[in-house]
Amino acid sequence: MRSLDSNVFVYAYYKPKRQLNQVEMEMKEQAKKIITGISRGREDVATTVINLSEVANILKHGLSTEQLTQLILSLFMLDNVRVYGVTREIYFAAAELGGD
């Protein structure tokens, strides 16, 4: 099982106002392939409610409320996606690990 970070969604769905360079275009295409693979059940992934909140906060500027709601709800409905809550203890443990 892989960790699914919010940046994958941002690259896949965000519509920038400026022209993307070649590297950014390739990253966007890779992100779309990852999302497609997940939505078709080809890969098991885990994410957190924090990551989904980040996705919603960033993509609310480019997607309609209906599109964004459908995106988030569809993740919860996929059998191959695990969405974990975050306790205070888990948050501080992760922050401690990030400081190493």
PDB file of N, CA and C in Angstrom:
ATOM      1  N   MET A   1       0.850  -1.180   0.000  1.00  0.00           N
ATOM      2  CA  MET A   1       0.000   0.000   0.000  1.00  0.00           C
ATOM      3  C   MET A   1       0.892   1.238   0.000  1.00  0.00           C
ATOM      4  N   ARG A   2       0.533   2.196  -0.841  1.00  0.00           N
ATOM      5  CA  ARG A   2       1.294   3.441  -0.944  1.00  0.00           C
ATOM      6  C   ARG A   2       0.548   4.578  -0.258  1.00  0.00           C
ATOM      7  N   SER A   3       1.313   5.572   0.132  1.00  0.00           N
ATOM      8  CA  SER A   3       0.736   6.775   0.711  1.00  0.00           C
ATOM      9  C   SER A   3       0.331   7.719  -0.422  1.00  0.00           C
ATOM     10  N   LEU A   4      -0.875   8.227  -0.342  1.00  0.00           N
ATOM     11  CA  LEU A   4      -1.389   9.151  -1.353  1.00  0.00           C
ATOM     12  C   LEU A   4      -1.395  10.554  -0.769  1.00  0.00           C
ATOM     13  N   ASP A   5      -0.526  11.405  -1.288  1.00  0.00           N
ATOM     14  CA  ASP A   5      -0.389  12.765  -0.782  1.00  0.00           C
ATOM     15  C   ASP A   5      -1.261  13.729  -1.596  1.00  0.00           C
ATOM     16  N   SER A   6      -1.544  14.865  -1.014  1.00  0.00           N
ATOM     17  CA  SER A   6      -2.413  15.845  -1.662  1.00  0.00           C
ATOM     18  C   SER A   6      -1.818  16.399  -2.952  1.00  0.00           C
ATOM     19  N   ASN A   7      -0.494  16.427  -3.078  1.00  0.00           N
ATOM     20  CA  ASN A   7       0.102  17.009  -4.283  1.00  0.00           C
ATOM     21  C   ASN A   7      -0.275  16.244  -5.545  1.00  0.00           C
ATOM     22  N   VAL A   8      -0.563  14.950  -5.434  1.00  0.00           N
ATOM     23  CA  VAL A   8      -0.988  14.173  -6.605  1.00  0.00           C
ATOM     24  C   VAL A   8      -2.302  14.741  -7.147  1.00  0.00           C
ATOM     25  N   PHE A   9      -3.231  15.054  -6.274  1.00  0.00           N
ATOM     26  CA  PHE A   9      -4.507  15.631  -6.691  1.00  0.00           C
ATOM     27  C   PHE A   9      -4.319  17.031  -7.262  1.00  0.00           C
ATOM     28  N   VAL A  10      -3.454  17.804  -6.629  1.00  0.00           N
ATOM     29  CA  VAL A  10      -3.220  19.166  -7.100  1.00  0.00           C
ATOM     30  C   VAL A  10      -2.664  19.132  -8.521  1.00  0.00           C
ATOM     31  N   TYR A  11      -1.656  18.311  -8.753  1.00  0.00           N
ATOM     32  CA  TYR A  11      -1.104  18.214 -10.105  1.00  0.00           C
ATOM     33  C   TYR A  11      -2.145  17.699 -11.099  1.00  0.00           C
ATOM     34  N   ALA A  12      -2.951  16.751 -10.703  1.00  0.00           N
ATOM     35  CA  ALA A  12      -3.922  16.156 -11.623  1.00  0.00           C
ATOM     36  C   ALA A  12      -5.080  17.100 -11.957  1.00  0.00           C
ATOM     37  N   TYR A  13      -5.577  17.847 -10.982  1.00  0.00           N
ATOM     38  CA  TYR A  13      -6.816  18.601 -11.166  1.00  0.00           C
ATOM     39  C   TYR A  13      -6.671  20.113 -11.251  1.00  0.00           C
ATOM     40  N   TYR A  14      -5.610  20.674 -10.696  1.00  0.00           N
ATOM     41  CA  TYR A  14      -5.487  22.133 -10.653  1.00  0.00           C
ATOM     42  C   TYR A  14      -5.284  22.698 -12.055  1.00  0.00           C
ATOM     43  N   LYS A  15      -5.971  23.773 -12.354  1.00  0.00           N
ATOM     44  CA  LYS A  15      -5.865  24.425 -13.659  1.00  0.00           C
ATOM     45  C   LYS A  15      -5.154  25.766 -13.478  1.00  0.00           C
ATOM     46  N   PRO A  16      -3.843  25.783 -13.720  1.00  0.00           N
ATOM     47  CA  PRO A  16      -3.090  27.022 -13.513  1.00  0.00           C
ATOM     48  C   PRO A  16      -3.446  28.077 -14.558  1.00  0.00           C
ATOM     49  N   LYS A  17      -3.235  29.325 -14.192  1.00  0.00           N
ATOM     50  CA  LYS A  17      -3.534  30.429 -15.101  1.00  0.00           C
ATOM     51  C   LYS A  17      -2.406  30.648 -16.102  1.00  0.00           C
ATOM     52  N   ARG A  18      -1.238  30.133 -15.798  1.00  0.00           N
ATOM     53  CA  ARG A  18      -0.093  30.321 -16.693  1.00  0.00           C
ATOM     54  C   ARG A  18       0.194  29.031 -17.453  1.00  0.00           C
ATOM     55  N   GLN A  19       0.989  29.157 -18.487  1.00  0.00           N
ATOM     56  CA  GLN A  19       1.411  28.003 -19.281  1.00  0.00           C
ATOM     57  C   GLN A  19       2.381  27.158 -18.462  1.00  0.00           C
ATOM     58  N   LEU A  20       2.166  25.853 -18.433  1.00  0.00           N
ATOM     59  CA  LEU A  20       3.066  24.954 -17.715  1.00  0.00           C
ATOM     60  C   LEU A  20       4.276  24.640 -18.579  1.00  0.00           C
ATOM     61  N   ASN A  21       5.439  24.489 -17.917  1.00  0.00           N
ATOM     62  CA  ASN A  21       6.624  24.077 -18.669  1.00  0.00           C
ATOM     63  C   ASN A  21       6.572  22.562 -18.881  1.00  0.00           C
ATOM     64  N   GLN A  22       7.528  22.034 -19.614  1.00  0.00           N
ATOM     65  CA  GLN A  22       7.523  20.620 -19.986  1.00  0.00           C
ATOM     66  C   GLN A  22       7.536  19.702 -18.767  1.00  0.00           C
ATOM     67  N   VAL A  23       8.371  20.005 -17.787  1.00  0.00           N
ATOM     68  CA  VAL A  23       8.464  19.174 -16.580  1.00  0.00           C
ATOM     69  C   VAL A  23       7.135  19.180 -15.832  1.00  0.00           C
ATOM     70  N   GLU A  24       6.526  20.343 -15.702  1.00  0.00           N
ATOM     71  CA  GLU A  24       5.236  20.446 -15.016  1.00  0.00           C
ATOM     72  C   GLU A  24       4.141  19.687 -15.767  1.00  0.00           C
ATOM     73  N   MET A  25       4.177  19.755 -17.096  1.00  0.00           N
ATOM     74  CA  MET A  25       3.190  19.013 -17.899  1.00  0.00           C
ATOM     75  C   MET A  25       3.345  17.508 -17.695  1.00  0.00           C
ATOM     76  N   GLU A  26       4.589  17.041 -17.636  1.00  0.00           N
ATOM     77  CA  GLU A  26       4.839  15.619 -17.414  1.00  0.00           C
ATOM     78  C   GLU A  26       4.372  15.190 -16.028  1.00  0.00           C
ATOM     79  N   MET A  27       4.608  16.053 -15.024  1.00  0.00           N
ATOM     80  CA  MET A  27       4.150  15.744 -13.664  1.00  0.00           C
ATOM     81  C   MET A  27       2.626  15.689 -13.616  1.00  0.00           C
ATOM     82  N   LYS A  28       1.981  16.602 -14.327  1.00  0.00           N
ATOM     83  CA  LYS A  28       0.516  16.620 -14.374  1.00  0.00           C
ATOM     84  C   LYS A  28      -0.014  15.331 -15.006  1.00  0.00           C
ATOM     85  N   GLU A  29       0.593  14.901 -16.096  1.00  0.00           N
ATOM     86  CA  GLU A  29       0.173  13.666 -16.760  1.00  0.00           C
ATOM     87  C   GLU A  29       0.399  12.445 -15.871  1.00  0.00           C
ATOM     88  N   GLN A  30       1.530  12.400 -15.175  1.00  0.00           N
ATOM     89  CA  GLN A  30       1.809  11.291 -14.250  1.00  0.00           C
ATOM     90  C   GLN A  30       0.780  11.250 -13.130  1.00  0.00           C
ATOM     91  N   ALA A  31       0.444  12.431 -12.600  1.00  0.00           N
ATOM     92  CA  ALA A  31      -0.550  12.507 -11.527  1.00  0.00           C
ATOM     93  C   ALA A  31      -1.908  12.001 -12.016  1.00  0.00           C
ATOM     94  N   LYS A  32      -2.277  12.351 -13.234  1.00  0.00           N
ATOM     95  CA  LYS A  32      -3.542  11.871 -13.798  1.00  0.00           C
ATOM     96  C   LYS A  32      -3.536  10.352 -13.934  1.00  0.00           C
ATOM     97  N   LYS A  33      -2.403   9.793 -14.355  1.00  0.00           N
ATOM     98  CA  LYS A  33      -2.292   8.336 -14.477  1.00  0.00           C
ATOM     99  C   LYS A  33      -2.423   7.661 -13.113  1.00  0.00           C
ATOM    100  N   ILE A  34      -1.817   8.260 -12.098  1.00  0.00           N
ATOM    101  CA  ILE A  34      -1.916   7.710 -10.738  1.00  0.00           C
ATOM    102  C   ILE A  34      -3.374   7.707 -10.286  1.00  0.00           C
ATOM    103  N   ILE A  35      -4.054   8.836 -10.461  1.00  0.00           N
ATOM    104  CA  ILE A  35      -5.460   8.951 -10.056  1.00  0.00           C
ATOM    105  C   ILE A  35      -6.326   7.955 -10.827  1.00  0.00           C
ATOM    106  N   THR A  36      -6.073   7.812 -12.122  1.00  0.00           N
ATOM    107  CA  THR A  36      -6.831   6.847 -12.928  1.00  0.00           C
ATOM    108  C   THR A  36      -6.619   5.431 -12.414  1.00  0.00           C
ATOM    109  N   GLY A  37      -5.370   5.081 -12.119  1.00  0.00           N
ATOM    110  CA  GLY A  37      -5.069   3.749 -11.592  1.00  0.00           C
ATOM    111  C   GLY A  37      -5.768   3.479 -10.275  1.00  0.00           C
ATOM    112  N   ILE A  38      -5.790   4.475  -9.422  1.00  0.00           N
ATOM    113  CA  ILE A  38      -6.460   4.332  -8.128  1.00  0.00           C
ATOM    114  C   ILE A  38      -7.965   4.177  -8.332  1.00  0.00           C
ATOM    115  N   SER A  39      -8.544   5.029  -9.178  1.00  0.00           N
ATOM    116  CA  SER A  39     -10.001   4.976  -9.376  1.00  0.00           C
ATOM    117  C   SER A  39     -10.447   3.673 -10.032  1.00  0.00           C
ATOM    118  N   ARG A  40      -9.545   3.014 -10.744  1.00  0.00           N
ATOM    119  CA  ARG A  40      -9.864   1.718 -11.361  1.00  0.00           C
ATOM    120  C   ARG A  40      -9.480   0.543 -10.476  1.00  0.00           C
ATOM    121  N   GLY A  41      -9.007   0.836  -9.267  1.00  0.00           N
ATOM    122  CA  GLY A  41      -8.713  -0.212  -8.300  1.00  0.00           C
ATOM    123  C   GLY A  41      -7.408  -0.946  -8.525  1.00  0.00           C
ATOM    124  N   ARG A  42      -6.523  -0.377  -9.331  1.00  0.00           N
ATOM    125  CA  ARG A  42      -5.259  -1.055  -9.636  1.00  0.00           C
ATOM    126  C   ARG A  42      -4.202  -0.890  -8.556  1.00  0.00           C
ATOM    127  N   GLU A  43      -4.426   0.038  -7.635  1.00  0.00           N
ATOM    128  CA  GLU A  43      -3.434   0.249  -6.581  1.00  0.00           C
ATOM    129  C   GLU A  43      -4.126   0.566  -5.263  1.00  0.00           C
ATOM    130  N   ASP A  44      -3.631  -0.041  -4.186  1.00  0.00           N
ATOM    131  CA  ASP A  44      -4.129   0.255  -2.845  1.00  0.00           C
ATOM    132  C   ASP A  44      -3.348   1.437  -2.289  1.00  0.00           C
ATOM    133  N   VAL A  45      -4.080   2.422  -1.764  1.00  0.00           N
ATOM    134  CA  VAL A  45      -3.435   3.618  -1.231  1.00  0.00           C
ATOM    135  C   VAL A  45      -4.041   3.995   0.115  1.00  0.00           C
ATOM    136  N   ALA A  46      -3.274   4.771   0.852  1.00  0.00           N
ATOM    137  CA  ALA A  46      -3.731   5.299   2.136  1.00  0.00           C
ATOM    138  C   ALA A  46      -3.496   6.800   2.144  1.00  0.00           C
ATOM    139  N   THR A  47      -4.422   7.518   2.739  1.00  0.00           N
ATOM    140  CA  THR A  47      -4.278   8.954   2.900  1.00  0.00           C
ATOM    141  C   THR A  47      -4.930   9.341   4.223  1.00  0.00           C
ATOM    142  N   THR A  48      -4.905  10.608   4.545  1.00  0.00           N
ATOM    143  CA  THR A  48      -5.491  11.074   5.803  1.00  0.00           C
ATOM    144  C   THR A  48      -6.535  12.150   5.530  1.00  0.00           C
ATOM    145  N   VAL A  49      -7.339  12.400   6.531  1.00  0.00           N
ATOM    146  CA  VAL A  49      -8.319  13.478   6.412  1.00  0.00           C
ATOM    147  C   VAL A  49      -7.614  14.821   6.245  1.00  0.00           C
ATOM    148  N   ILE A  50      -6.411  14.947   6.781  1.00  0.00           N
ATOM    149  CA  ILE A  50      -5.638  16.185   6.605  1.00  0.00           C
ATOM    150  C   ILE A  50      -5.304  16.380   5.134  1.00  0.00           C
ATOM    151  N   ASN A  51      -4.836  15.318   4.470  1.00  0.00           N
ATOM    152  CA  ASN A  51      -4.531  15.424   3.041  1.00  0.00           C
ATOM    153  C   ASN A  51      -5.767  15.795   2.242  1.00  0.00           C
ATOM    154  N   LEU A  52      -6.899  15.194   2.567  1.00  0.00           N
ATOM    155  CA  LEU A  52      -8.128  15.507   1.839  1.00  0.00           C
ATOM    156  C   LEU A  52      -8.578  16.943   2.091  1.00  0.00           C
ATOM    157  N   SER A  53      -8.333  17.456   3.283  1.00  0.00           N
ATOM    158  CA  SER A  53      -8.639  18.860   3.573  1.00  0.00           C
ATOM    159  C   SER A  53      -7.756  19.784   2.747  1.00  0.00           C
ATOM    160  N   GLU A  54      -6.479  19.431   2.611  1.00  0.00           N
ATOM    161  CA  GLU A  54      -5.571  20.213   1.769  1.00  0.00           C
ATOM    162  C   GLU A  54      -6.058  20.219   0.323  1.00  0.00           C
ATOM    163  N   VAL A  55      -6.453  19.057  -0.165  1.00  0.00           N
ATOM    164  CA  VAL A  55      -6.967  18.947  -1.531  1.00  0.00           C
ATOM    165  C   VAL A  55      -8.169  19.871  -1.705  1.00  0.00           C
ATOM    166  N   ALA A  56      -9.108  19.803  -0.786  1.00  0.00           N
ATOM    167  CA  ALA A  56     -10.317  20.629  -0.875  1.00  0.00           C
ATOM    168  C   ALA A  56      -9.978  22.117  -0.830  1.00  0.00           C
ATOM    169  N   ASN A  57      -9.081  22.507   0.056  1.00  0.00           N
ATOM    170  CA  ASN A  57      -8.732  23.922   0.183  1.00  0.00           C
ATOM    171  C   ASN A  57      -8.054  24.475  -1.061  1.00  0.00           C
ATOM    172  N   ILE A  58      -7.245  23.670  -1.722  1.00  0.00           N
ATOM    173  CA  ILE A  58      -6.552  24.140  -2.921  1.00  0.00           C
ATOM    174  C   ILE A  58      -7.466  24.077  -4.143  1.00  0.00           C
ATOM    175  N   LEU A  59      -8.155  22.967  -4.310  1.00  0.00           N
ATOM    176  CA  LEU A  59      -8.949  22.777  -5.523  1.00  0.00           C
ATOM    177  C   LEU A  59     -10.278  23.516  -5.521  1.00  0.00           C
ATOM    178  N   LYS A  60     -10.691  24.073  -4.382  1.00  0.00           N
ATOM    179  CA  LYS A  60     -11.960  24.807  -4.357  1.00  0.00           C
ATOM    180  C   LYS A  60     -11.914  26.049  -5.248  1.00  0.00           C
ATOM    181  N   HIS A  61     -10.698  26.471  -5.618  1.00  0.00           N
ATOM    182  CA  HIS A  61     -10.557  27.631  -6.494  1.00  0.00           C
ATOM    183  C   HIS A  61     -10.693  27.257  -7.967  1.00  0.00           C
ATOM    184  N   GLY A  62     -10.586  25.967  -8.286  1.00  0.00           N
ATOM    185  CA  GLY A  62     -10.635  25.553  -9.681  1.00  0.00           C
ATOM    186  C   GLY A  62     -11.763  24.607 -10.036  1.00  0.00           C
ATOM    187  N   LEU A  63     -12.378  24.001  -9.033  1.00  0.00           N
ATOM    188  CA  LEU A  63     -13.482  23.074  -9.270  1.00  0.00           C
ATOM    189  C   LEU A  63     -14.748  23.622  -8.628  1.00  0.00           C
ATOM    190  N   SER A  64     -15.877  23.238  -9.178  1.00  0.00           N
ATOM    191  CA  SER A  64     -17.141  23.637  -8.555  1.00  0.00           C
ATOM    192  C   SER A  64     -17.309  22.860  -7.247  1.00  0.00           C
ATOM    193  N   THR A  65     -18.176  23.340  -6.392  1.00  0.00           N
ATOM    194  CA  THR A  65     -18.446  22.653  -5.131  1.00  0.00           C
ATOM    195  C   THR A  65     -18.933  21.237  -5.397  1.00  0.00           C
ATOM    196  N   GLU A  66     -19.767  21.087  -6.414  1.00  0.00           N
ATOM    197  CA  GLU A  66     -20.287  19.760  -6.760  1.00  0.00           C
ATOM    198  C   GLU A  66     -19.165  18.821  -7.216  1.00  0.00           C
ATOM    199  N   GLN A  67     -18.272  19.311  -8.066  1.00  0.00           N
ATOM    200  CA  GLN A  67     -17.152  18.488  -8.540  1.00  0.00           C
ATOM    201  C   GLN A  67     -16.240  18.081  -7.387  1.00  0.00           C
ATOM    202  N   LEU A  68     -15.955  19.031  -6.530  1.00  0.00           N
ATOM    203  CA  LEU A  68     -15.068  18.770  -5.401  1.00  0.00           C
ATOM    204  C   LEU A  68     -15.697  17.779  -4.428  1.00  0.00           C
ATOM    205  N   THR A  69     -16.971  17.948  -4.151  1.00  0.00           N
ATOM    206  CA  THR A  69     -17.675  17.019  -3.266  1.00  0.00           C
ATOM    207  C   THR A  69     -17.669  15.613  -3.846  1.00  0.00           C
ATOM    208  N   GLN A  70     -17.930  15.497  -5.140  1.00  0.00           N
ATOM    209  CA  GLN A  70     -17.930  14.182  -5.781  1.00  0.00           C
ATOM    210  C   GLN A  70     -16.542  13.547  -5.730  1.00  0.00           C
ATOM    211  N   LEU A  71     -15.504  14.328  -5.945  1.00  0.00           N
ATOM    212  CA  LEU A  71     -14.134  13.813  -5.891  1.00  0.00           C
ATOM    213  C   LEU A  71     -13.821  13.243  -4.513  1.00  0.00           C
ATOM    214  N   ILE A  72     -14.091  14.012  -3.475  1.00  0.00           N
ATOM    215  CA  ILE A  72     -13.774  13.577  -2.110  1.00  0.00           C
ATOM    216  C   ILE A  72     -14.625  12.370  -1.719  1.00  0.00           C
ATOM    217  N   LEU A  73     -15.923  12.428  -1.984  1.00  0.00           N
ATOM    218  CA  LEU A  73     -16.798  11.309  -1.624  1.00  0.00           C
ATOM    219  C   LEU A  73     -16.434  10.036  -2.378  1.00  0.00           C
ATOM    220  N   SER A  74     -16.029  10.174  -3.639  1.00  0.00           N
ATOM    221  CA  SER A  74     -15.668   8.982  -4.410  1.00  0.00           C
ATOM    222  C   SER A  74     -14.458   8.277  -3.811  1.00  0.00           C
ATOM    223  N   LEU A  75     -13.553   9.035  -3.214  1.00  0.00           N
ATOM    224  CA  LEU A  75     -12.391   8.412  -2.562  1.00  0.00           C
ATOM    225  C   LEU A  75     -12.822   7.555  -1.380  1.00  0.00           C
ATOM    226  N   PHE A  76     -13.774   8.052  -0.612  1.00  0.00           N
ATOM    227  CA  PHE A  76     -14.263   7.300   0.544  1.00  0.00           C
ATOM    228  C   PHE A  76     -14.986   6.018   0.127  1.00  0.00           C
ATOM    229  N   MET A  77     -15.501   5.991  -1.087  1.00  0.00           N
ATOM    230  CA  MET A  77     -16.276   4.839  -1.541  1.00  0.00           C
ATOM    231  C   MET A  77     -15.423   3.755  -2.197  1.00  0.00           C
ATOM    232  N   LEU A  78     -14.178   4.065  -2.517  1.00  0.00           N
ATOM    233  CA  LEU A  78     -13.309   3.078  -3.165  1.00  0.00           C
ATOM    234  C   LEU A  78     -12.761   2.086  -2.143  1.00  0.00           C
ATOM    235  N   ASP A  79     -12.854   0.810  -2.452  1.00  0.00           N
ATOM    236  CA  ASP A  79     -12.353  -0.228  -1.542  1.00  0.00           C
ATOM    237  C   ASP A  79     -10.835  -0.222  -1.415  1.00  0.00           C
ATOM    238  N   ASN A  80     -10.145   0.304  -2.402  1.00  0.00           N
ATOM    239  CA  ASN A  80      -8.681   0.300  -2.389  1.00  0.00           C
ATOM    240  C   ASN A  80      -8.081   1.570  -1.788  1.00  0.00           C
ATOM    241  N   VAL A  81      -8.924   2.450  -1.259  1.00  0.00           N
ATOM    242  CA  VAL A  81      -8.446   3.690  -0.632  1.00  0.00           C
ATOM    243  C   VAL A  81      -8.793   3.657   0.849  1.00  0.00           C
ATOM    244  N   ARG A  82      -7.796   3.831   1.676  1.00  0.00           N
ATOM    245  CA  ARG A  82      -7.988   3.911   3.126  1.00  0.00           C
ATOM    246  C   ARG A  82      -7.771   5.362   3.545  1.00  0.00           C
ATOM    247  N   VAL A  83      -8.755   5.929   4.222  1.00  0.00           N
ATOM    248  CA  VAL A  83      -8.651   7.296   4.718  1.00  0.00           C
ATOM    249  C   VAL A  83      -8.576   7.224   6.232  1.00  0.00           C
ATOM    250  N   TYR A  84      -7.456   7.680   6.765  1.00  0.00           N
ATOM    251  CA  TYR A  84      -7.216   7.600   8.200  1.00  0.00           C
ATOM    252  C   TYR A  84      -7.417   8.952   8.865  1.00  0.00           C
ATOM    253  N   GLY A  85      -7.980   8.906  10.056  1.00  0.00           N
ATOM    254  CA  GLY A  85      -8.063  10.090  10.885  1.00  0.00           C
ATOM    255  C   GLY A  85      -6.712  10.328  11.533  1.00  0.00           C
ATOM    256  N   VAL A  86      -6.560  11.476  12.124  1.00  0.00           N
ATOM    257  CA  VAL A  86      -5.285  11.804  12.758  1.00  0.00           C
ATOM    258  C   VAL A  86      -5.552  12.252  14.186  1.00  0.00           C
ATOM    259  N   THR A  87      -4.979  11.525  15.118  1.00  0.00           N
ATOM    260  CA  THR A  87      -5.092  11.904  16.526  1.00  0.00           C
ATOM    261  C   THR A  87      -3.964  12.867  16.877  1.00  0.00           C
ATOM    262  N   ARG A  88      -4.081  13.484  17.996  1.00  0.00           N
ATOM    263  CA  ARG A  88      -3.030  14.373  18.484  1.00  0.00           C
ATOM    264  C   ARG A  88      -1.704  13.622  18.594  1.00  0.00           C
ATOM    265  N   GLU A  89      -1.764  12.406  19.102  1.00  0.00           N
ATOM    266  CA  GLU A  89      -0.547  11.609  19.281  1.00  0.00           C
ATOM    267  C   GLU A  89       0.116  11.295  17.943  1.00  0.00           C
ATOM    268  N   ILE A  90      -0.684  10.905  16.968  1.00  0.00           N
ATOM    269  CA  ILE A  90      -0.140  10.601  15.643  1.00  0.00           C
ATOM    270  C   ILE A  90       0.449  11.858  15.011  1.00  0.00           C
ATOM    271  N   TYR A  91      -0.233  12.973  15.154  1.00  0.00           N
ATOM    272  CA  TYR A  91       0.250  14.224  14.575  1.00  0.00           C
ATOM    273  C   TYR A  91       1.610  14.602  15.149  1.00  0.00           C
ATOM    274  N   PHE A  92       1.728  14.560  16.465  1.00  0.00           N
ATOM    275  CA  PHE A  92       2.999  14.943  17.085  1.00  0.00           C
ATOM    276  C   PHE A  92       4.104  13.938  16.786  1.00  0.00           C
ATOM    277  N   ALA A  93       3.763  12.659  16.671  1.00  0.00           N
ATOM    278  CA  ALA A  93       4.766  11.653  16.304  1.00  0.00           C
ATOM    279  C   ALA A  93       5.277  11.918  14.888  1.00  0.00           C
ATOM    280  N   ALA A  94       4.384  12.261  13.980  1.00  0.00           N
ATOM    281  CA  ALA A  94       4.796  12.562  12.607  1.00  0.00           C
ATOM    282  C   ALA A  94       5.635  13.833  12.555  1.00  0.00           C
ATOM    283  N   ALA A  95       5.252  14.836  13.329  1.00  0.00           N
ATOM    284  CA  ALA A  95       6.022  16.076  13.363  1.00  0.00           C
ATOM    285  C   ALA A  95       7.421  15.825  13.907  1.00  0.00           C
ATOM    286  N   GLU A  96       7.509  14.950  14.886  1.00  0.00           N
ATOM    287  CA  GLU A  96       8.801  14.592  15.464  1.00  0.00           C
ATOM    288  C   GLU A  96       9.665  13.864  14.435  1.00  0.00           C
ATOM    289  N   LEU A  97       9.078  12.931  13.697  1.00  0.00           N
ATOM    290  CA  LEU A  97       9.810  12.208  12.651  1.00  0.00           C
ATOM    291  C   LEU A  97      10.268  13.152  11.550  1.00  0.00           C
ATOM    292  N   GLY A  98       9.440  14.120  11.222  1.00  0.00           N
ATOM    293  CA  GLY A  98       9.798  15.084  10.179  1.00  0.00           C
ATOM    294  C   GLY A  98      10.956  15.972  10.566  1.00  0.00           C
ATOM    295  N   GLY A  99      11.184  16.121  11.850  1.00  0.00           N
ATOM    296  CA  GLY A  99      12.291  16.952  12.326  1.00  0.00           C
ATOM    297  C   GLY A  99      13.634  16.266  12.263  1.00  0.00           C
ATOM    298  N   ASP A 100      13.631  14.941  12.056  1.00  0.00           N
ATOM    299  CA  ASP A 100      14.898  14.189  11.996  1.00  0.00           C
ATOM    300  C   ASP A 100      15.663  14.457  10.732  1.00  0.00           C
TER     301      ASP A 100
END
